[in-house]
């Protein structure tokens, strides 16, 4: 069965039927609201991408391939041992010297198995959290439900819903206090990396418009420090680094950020600009200079299409 929303030949497409009425498919007359509105039910599963975090990759597409290959495959070990080899496709546009040097320090023998190790840990942790919630709610896999909270952008280019995800628990304290979202639980346990992309995280997602969500120039650090959820998220990452747990494990820390693995395989450098959340300046850092911000929790990525909004408000592109 196809996914309810998916990407096919570069297009985002969906599959739906007439909406339900009384537990069965309603008639055309029942489901037509007016000449431009219809009630429909999804056919197929939805893909959901957790907001604010980036998990190590279990599998991904190798260069010039379309099928996903597990990171435990020997071809990944060969590729990540030297992803800059001459026989590989060129990067378009080319990598800067600074980014190239940064990545060379992270790749090499063992990089693929390192990614696979941390990806498996994140997958196991999420599975454990969901099973724990099933038990806590006394529900089965058949009647268990997720509660989804959306941000400014409801869907990504692959047809996945963009959400903060939790167990569906209508009462805040029954059967016990509502836990953190899965996004936050995994981040707090350092099973995933922070991946803050404006405007889909607090406090920016709560603004009525994207224009209102633009951070005032010279106020990034103060803005995020005043907002509880983002402040807590960044503190969890700092604490995990100090405790050397999860992706910061002293014996086997995560070597490549998941988004780094993806753009190495795609042969396309990052294109999101970056704001340093540890500072109160007005500089939009160039996409390939993200690594000049040493701590991952201090990086706020700004999609290229939104950069003019920031410039209009007084931010300056890095020279």
Tab-separated table of C-alpha atoms in Angstrom:
chain	number	residue	atom	x	y	z
A	1	UNK	CA	0.000	0.000	0.000
A	2	UNK	CA	1.383	3.447	-0.859
A	3	UNK	CA	1.838	6.065	1.815
A	4	UNK	CA	-1.045	8.475	2.236
A	5	UNK	CA	1.306	11.277	1.135
A	6	UNK	CA	4.543	10.540	-0.666
A	7	UNK	CA	6.977	11.823	-3.255
A	8	UNK	CA	6.683	10.325	-6.733
A	9	UNK	CA	8.849	11.504	-9.634
A	10	UNK	CA	9.570	14.782	-7.881
A	11	UNK	CA	5.924	15.488	-7.062
A	12	UNK	CA	4.315	15.293	-3.629
A	13	UNK	CA	1.168	13.214	-4.140
A	14	UNK	CA	-1.581	11.890	-1.881
A	15	UNK	CA	-4.066	9.011	-1.723
A	16	UNK	CA	-7.498	9.504	-0.179
A	17	UNK	CA	-11.043	8.188	-0.308
A	18	UNK	CA	-14.432	9.576	0.608
A	19	UNK	CA	-14.575	10.453	4.293
A	20	UNK	CA	-16.135	8.228	6.947
A	21	UNK	CA	-19.655	8.674	8.242
A	22	UNK	CA	-20.888	6.374	10.969
A	23	UNK	CA	-17.773	4.253	10.632
A	24	UNK	CA	-18.180	3.591	6.906
A	25	UNK	CA	-17.439	5.561	3.748
A	26	UNK	CA	-20.003	8.310	3.310
A	27	UNK	CA	-21.789	9.091	0.094
A	28	UNK	CA	-20.585	11.737	-2.324
A	29	UNK	CA	-23.419	14.031	-1.181
A	30	UNK	CA	-22.482	13.555	2.482
A	31	UNK	CA	-18.791	14.328	1.939
A	32	UNK	CA	-19.050	17.286	-0.450
A	33	UNK	CA	-19.104	20.460	1.682
A	34	UNK	CA	-19.226	22.978	-1.144
A	35	UNK	CA	-17.783	23.404	-4.589
A	36	UNK	CA	-14.185	23.581	-3.370
A	37	UNK	CA	-14.193	21.490	-0.169
A	38	UNK	CA	-14.509	17.750	0.421
A	39	UNK	CA	-14.141	15.466	3.442
A	40	UNK	CA	-11.744	12.619	2.796
A	41	UNK	CA	-9.965	9.823	4.647
A	42	UNK	CA	-6.308	8.966	4.141
A	43	UNK	CA	-5.473	5.739	2.341
A	44	UNK	CA	-2.142	4.444	3.538
A	45	UNK	CA	0.213	5.393	6.347
A	46	UNK	CA	1.673	8.826	7.048
A	47	UNK	CA	5.382	9.406	7.463
A	48	UNK	CA	6.119	11.685	10.429
A	49	UNK	CA	9.377	13.618	10.865
A	50	UNK	CA	10.138	14.737	14.415
A	51	UNK	CA	10.804	18.457	14.673
A	52	UNK	CA	13.853	19.889	16.429
A	53	UNK	CA	15.947	16.723	16.323
A	54	UNK	CA	18.029	14.712	13.878
A	55	UNK	CA	18.615	10.994	14.465
A	56	UNK	CA	21.650	9.139	13.123
A	57	UNK	CA	20.797	7.396	9.874
A	58	UNK	CA	19.847	3.698	9.905
A	59	UNK	CA	19.956	3.728	6.102
A	60	UNK	CA	20.347	6.223	3.298
A	61	UNK	CA	21.034	6.410	-0.431
A	62	UNK	CA	24.627	6.024	-1.548
A	63	UNK	CA	25.857	8.439	-4.260
A	64	UNK	CA	24.146	7.876	-7.618
A	65	UNK	CA	21.753	5.307	-6.137
A	66	UNK	CA	18.027	5.596	-5.470
A	67	UNK	CA	17.538	2.690	-3.071
A	68	UNK	CA	18.202	3.007	0.640
A	69	UNK	CA	21.123	0.962	1.937
A	70	UNK	CA	21.744	0.192	5.607
A	71	UNK	CA	24.739	1.899	7.196
A	72	UNK	CA	25.991	-1.547	8.243
A	73	UNK	CA	26.575	-2.375	4.560
A	74	UNK	CA	30.259	-2.589	3.610
A	75	UNK	CA	29.709	-0.075	0.803
A	76	UNK	CA	28.985	2.604	3.382
A	77	UNK	CA	32.216	1.768	5.160
A	78	UNK	CA	34.075	2.156	1.879
A	79	UNK	CA	32.342	5.431	1.037
A	80	UNK	CA	32.717	7.132	4.412
A	81	UNK	CA	36.329	6.021	4.688
A	82	UNK	CA	37.022	8.529	1.904
A	83	UNK	CA	33.941	10.421	0.663
A	84	UNK	CA	36.207	12.829	-1.237
A	85	UNK	CA	37.834	10.225	-3.498
A	86	UNK	CA	38.349	11.330	-7.110
A	87	UNK	CA	36.123	8.606	-8.583
A	88	UNK	CA	33.067	9.911	-6.716
A	89	UNK	CA	30.704	12.551	-8.185
A	90	UNK	CA	31.834	16.123	-7.592
A	91	UNK	CA	30.077	18.326	-5.059
A	92	UNK	CA	27.801	20.941	-6.603
A	93	UNK	CA	28.661	23.596	-5.569
A	94	UNK	CA	32.150	22.669	-4.346
A	95	UNK	CA	32.889	22.426	-0.649
A	96	UNK	CA	34.775	25.293	0.929
A	97	UNK	CA	38.216	24.546	2.350
A	98	UNK	CA	36.931	25.147	5.864
A	99	UNK	CA	34.062	22.670	5.585
A	100	UNK	CA	36.250	20.137	3.776
A	101	UNK	CA	38.815	20.221	6.569
A	102	UNK	CA	36.079	19.921	9.205
A	103	UNK	CA	34.592	16.850	7.507
A	104	UNK	CA	37.950	15.174	6.952
A	105	UNK	CA	38.372	15.115	10.718
A	106	UNK	CA	35.080	13.214	11.112
A	107	UNK	CA	35.168	10.648	8.311
A	108	UNK	CA	37.555	7.735	7.767
A	109	UNK	CA	37.553	4.055	8.700
A	110	UNK	CA	34.784	3.180	11.126
A	111	UNK	CA	32.610	6.229	10.397
A	112	UNK	CA	29.798	4.128	8.889
A	113	UNK	CA	29.685	1.667	11.785
A	114	UNK	CA	29.783	4.587	14.198
A	115	UNK	CA	26.689	6.058	12.518
A	116	UNK	CA	24.983	2.673	12.507
A	117	UNK	CA	25.739	2.140	16.206
A	118	UNK	CA	24.140	5.424	17.250
A	119	UNK	CA	21.251	5.014	14.778
A	120	UNK	CA	20.376	1.643	16.273
A	121	UNK	CA	20.523	3.107	19.784
A	122	UNK	CA	18.105	5.893	18.784
A	123	UNK	CA	15.739	3.451	17.093
A	124	UNK	CA	15.756	1.160	20.144
A	125	UNK	CA	15.179	4.114	22.479
A	126	UNK	CA	12.140	5.334	20.537
A	127	UNK	CA	10.691	1.828	20.409
A	128	UNK	CA	11.178	1.553	24.171
A	129	UNK	CA	9.425	4.873	24.806
A	130	UNK	CA	6.385	3.886	22.727
A	131	UNK	CA	6.106	0.492	24.441
A	132	UNK	CA	6.402	2.204	27.818
A	133	UNK	CA	3.490	4.469	26.894
A	134	UNK	CA	1.408	1.512	25.708
A	135	UNK	CA	1.883	-0.092	29.100
A	136	UNK	CA	1.259	3.113	31.055
A	137	UNK	CA	-2.024	3.746	29.243
A	138	UNK	CA	-3.097	0.106	29.360
A	139	UNK	CA	-3.628	0.108	25.610
A	140	UNK	CA	-2.856	-2.261	22.765
A	141	UNK	CA	-1.022	-1.450	19.556
A	142	UNK	CA	-4.424	-1.463	17.856
A	143	UNK	CA	-5.992	1.328	19.915
A	144	UNK	CA	-2.887	3.330	20.910
A	145	UNK	CA	-2.879	6.820	19.390
A	146	UNK	CA	-0.264	9.518	18.846
A	147	UNK	CA	-0.893	13.192	19.581
A	148	UNK	CA	0.657	15.477	16.969
A	149	UNK	CA	1.502	19.168	17.336
A	150	UNK	CA	2.336	20.998	14.130
A	151	UNK	CA	4.411	24.110	13.558
A	152	UNK	CA	4.408	26.648	10.723
A	153	UNK	CA	5.194	24.010	8.104
A	154	UNK	CA	2.927	20.978	8.289
A	155	UNK	CA	4.716	18.877	5.690
A	156	UNK	CA	8.201	18.527	4.224
A	157	UNK	CA	9.119	18.006	0.578
A	158	UNK	CA	8.986	14.223	1.006
A	159	UNK	CA	5.354	14.239	2.131
A	160	UNK	CA	6.182	13.615	5.780
A	161	UNK	CA	4.239	15.438	8.470
A	162	UNK	CA	6.428	17.725	10.597
A	163	UNK	CA	5.443	17.354	14.229
A	164	UNK	CA	6.145	17.223	17.892
A	165	UNK	CA	4.828	13.757	18.787
A	166	UNK	CA	3.552	12.332	22.043
A	167	UNK	CA	1.161	9.683	23.308
A	168	UNK	CA	-2.462	10.746	23.137
A	169	UNK	CA	-3.370	11.453	26.769
A	170	UNK	CA	-6.360	13.810	27.049
A	171	UNK	CA	-6.022	14.372	30.805
A	172	UNK	CA	-2.702	15.966	31.853
A	173	UNK	CA	-2.322	13.847	35.014
A	174	UNK	CA	-4.225	10.613	34.249
A	175	UNK	CA	-2.985	7.903	34.427
A	176	UNK	CA	0.144	9.857	35.395
A	177	UNK	CA	1.610	13.255	34.476
A	178	UNK	CA	1.857	13.669	30.721
A	179	UNK	CA	5.468	12.999	29.680
A	180	UNK	CA	7.657	15.030	27.379
A	181	UNK	CA	7.197	14.559	23.647
A	182	UNK	CA	9.212	11.795	21.986
A	183	UNK	CA	11.272	14.524	20.319
A	184	UNK	CA	12.263	15.857	23.735
A	185	UNK	CA	12.742	12.485	25.412
A	186	UNK	CA	15.229	11.364	22.766
A	187	UNK	CA	17.044	14.680	22.900
A	188	UNK	CA	17.246	14.621	26.694
A	189	UNK	CA	18.758	11.126	26.642
A	190	UNK	CA	21.206	12.223	23.900
A	191	UNK	CA	20.047	9.564	21.458
A	192	UNK	CA	19.574	12.242	18.770
A	193	UNK	CA	21.186	15.543	17.818
A	194	UNK	CA	19.433	18.890	18.115
A	195	UNK	CA	18.387	20.185	14.714
A	196	UNK	CA	16.711	23.551	15.147
A	197	UNK	CA	15.245	24.808	11.867
A	198	UNK	CA	13.434	28.156	11.893
A	199	UNK	CA	10.489	28.752	12.221
A	200	UNK	CA	9.369	25.263	13.267
A	201	UNK	CA	10.508	25.317	16.890
A	202	UNK	CA	9.576	27.316	19.958
A	203	UNK	CA	9.408	30.235	20.360
A	204	UNK	CA	9.140	30.963	16.647
A	205	UNK	CA	6.385	28.475	15.752
A	206	UNK	CA	3.952	30.193	18.133
A	207	UNK	CA	3.938	33.461	16.195
A	208	UNK	CA	0.955	34.171	13.961
A	209	UNK	CA	3.053	34.929	10.881
A	210	UNK	CA	6.561	34.160	9.689
A	211	UNK	CA	7.314	37.881	9.670
A	212	UNK	CA	6.481	38.097	13.378
A	213	UNK	CA	8.605	35.004	14.005
A	214	UNK	CA	11.804	36.659	12.767
A	215	UNK	CA	14.222	37.144	15.665
A	216	UNK	CA	15.094	40.806	16.253
A	217	UNK	CA	18.707	41.387	15.195
A	218	UNK	CA	21.048	41.443	18.151
A	219	UNK	CA	18.683	39.407	20.346
A	220	UNK	CA	19.082	35.715	19.414
A	221	UNK	CA	20.617	34.549	22.687
A	222	UNK	CA	18.197	36.558	24.819
A	223	UNK	CA	15.191	35.371	22.790
A	224	UNK	CA	15.919	31.672	23.143
A	225	UNK	CA	17.013	31.958	26.781
A	226	UNK	CA	13.632	33.447	27.659
A	227	UNK	CA	11.652	30.581	26.119
A	228	UNK	CA	11.380	27.547	28.401
A	229	UNK	CA	11.218	24.653	25.947
A	230	UNK	CA	14.125	25.717	23.748
A	231	UNK	CA	16.179	26.747	26.764
A	232	UNK	CA	15.587	23.327	28.332
A	233	UNK	CA	16.424	21.508	25.106
A	234	UNK	CA	19.770	23.265	24.831
A	235	UNK	CA	20.513	22.598	28.508
A	236	UNK	CA	19.824	18.875	28.016
A	237	UNK	CA	22.367	18.757	25.205
A	238	UNK	CA	24.979	20.584	27.257
A	239	UNK	CA	24.367	18.246	30.196
A	240	UNK	CA	24.691	15.172	27.981
A	241	UNK	CA	27.982	16.473	26.626
A	242	UNK	CA	29.279	17.011	30.155
A	243	UNK	CA	28.108	13.551	31.243
A	244	UNK	CA	29.519	11.992	28.046
A	245	UNK	CA	26.387	9.971	27.285
A	246	UNK	CA	24.600	8.991	24.080
A	247	UNK	CA	25.967	10.713	21.013
A	248	UNK	CA	28.631	12.279	23.248
A	249	UNK	CA	29.839	8.931	24.615
A	250	UNK	CA	33.486	9.306	25.571
A	251	UNK	CA	34.517	5.987	24.030
A	252	UNK	CA	32.468	6.258	20.829
A	253	UNK	CA	30.971	9.723	20.170
A	254	UNK	CA	28.891	10.321	17.058
A	255	UNK	CA	31.400	11.353	14.396
A	256	UNK	CA	29.173	12.704	11.624
A	257	UNK	CA	26.027	14.701	12.228
A	258	UNK	CA	23.170	12.976	10.373
A	259	UNK	CA	22.667	15.946	8.038
A	260	UNK	CA	26.395	15.805	7.225
A	261	UNK	CA	26.109	12.191	6.143
A	262	UNK	CA	23.136	13.082	3.976
A	263	UNK	CA	24.798	15.922	2.112
A	264	UNK	CA	27.993	13.889	1.654
A	265	UNK	CA	25.934	11.166	-0.023
A	266	UNK	CA	23.885	13.621	-2.087
A	267	UNK	CA	27.046	15.495	-3.118
A	268	UNK	CA	25.274	18.769	-2.379
A	269	UNK	CA	26.573	21.043	0.407
A	270	UNK	CA	24.129	22.471	2.974
A	271	UNK	CA	22.127	25.490	1.829
A	272	UNK	CA	20.565	26.697	5.082
A	273	UNK	CA	22.054	29.800	6.664
A	274	UNK	CA	22.791	29.708	10.396
A	275	UNK	CA	22.381	31.904	13.459
A	276	UNK	CA	24.636	31.402	16.479
A	277	UNK	CA	22.282	31.166	19.460
A	278	UNK	CA	25.126	31.754	21.901
A	279	UNK	CA	25.456	35.342	20.666
A	280	UNK	CA	23.412	38.516	20.432
A	281	UNK	CA	24.729	39.618	17.062
A	282	UNK	CA	23.016	40.210	13.717
A	283	UNK	CA	25.054	37.886	11.481
A	284	UNK	CA	23.567	35.237	9.200
A	285	UNK	CA	26.384	32.715	8.879
A	286	UNK	CA	26.956	31.159	5.456
A	287	UNK	CA	25.575	27.629	5.032
A	288	UNK	CA	28.980	25.995	4.660
A	289	UNK	CA	30.262	27.834	7.733
A	290	UNK	CA	27.873	26.123	10.176
A	291	UNK	CA	30.834	24.195	11.620
A	292	UNK	CA	32.339	27.435	12.936
A	293	UNK	CA	29.654	27.219	15.631
A	294	UNK	CA	31.230	24.461	17.732
A	295	UNK	CA	28.213	23.347	19.780
A	296	UNK	CA	25.334	21.771	17.886
A	297	UNK	CA	22.713	23.189	20.268
A	298	UNK	CA	23.793	26.740	19.331
A	299	UNK	CA	22.949	26.343	15.640
A	300	UNK	CA	19.657	27.716	14.360
A	301	UNK	CA	19.275	26.903	10.669
A	302	UNK	CA	17.461	29.379	8.423
A	303	UNK	CA	16.130	27.992	5.110
A	304	UNK	CA	17.465	30.015	2.199
A	305	UNK	CA	14.009	31.165	1.096
A	306	UNK	CA	13.526	32.955	4.420
A	307	UNK	CA	16.834	34.821	4.446
A	308	UNK	CA	15.332	37.919	2.725
A	309	UNK	CA	12.870	38.215	5.631
A	310	UNK	CA	15.763	38.375	8.084
A	311	UNK	CA	17.722	40.825	5.940
A	312	UNK	CA	14.675	43.085	5.733
A	313	UNK	CA	14.518	43.095	9.541
A	314	UNK	CA	18.184	44.155	9.839
A	315	UNK	CA	20.206	40.929	9.768
A	316	UNK	CA	23.418	40.917	7.707
A	317	UNK	CA	24.614	38.091	5.486
A	318	UNK	CA	28.126	36.978	6.402
A	319	UNK	CA	30.596	38.480	3.961
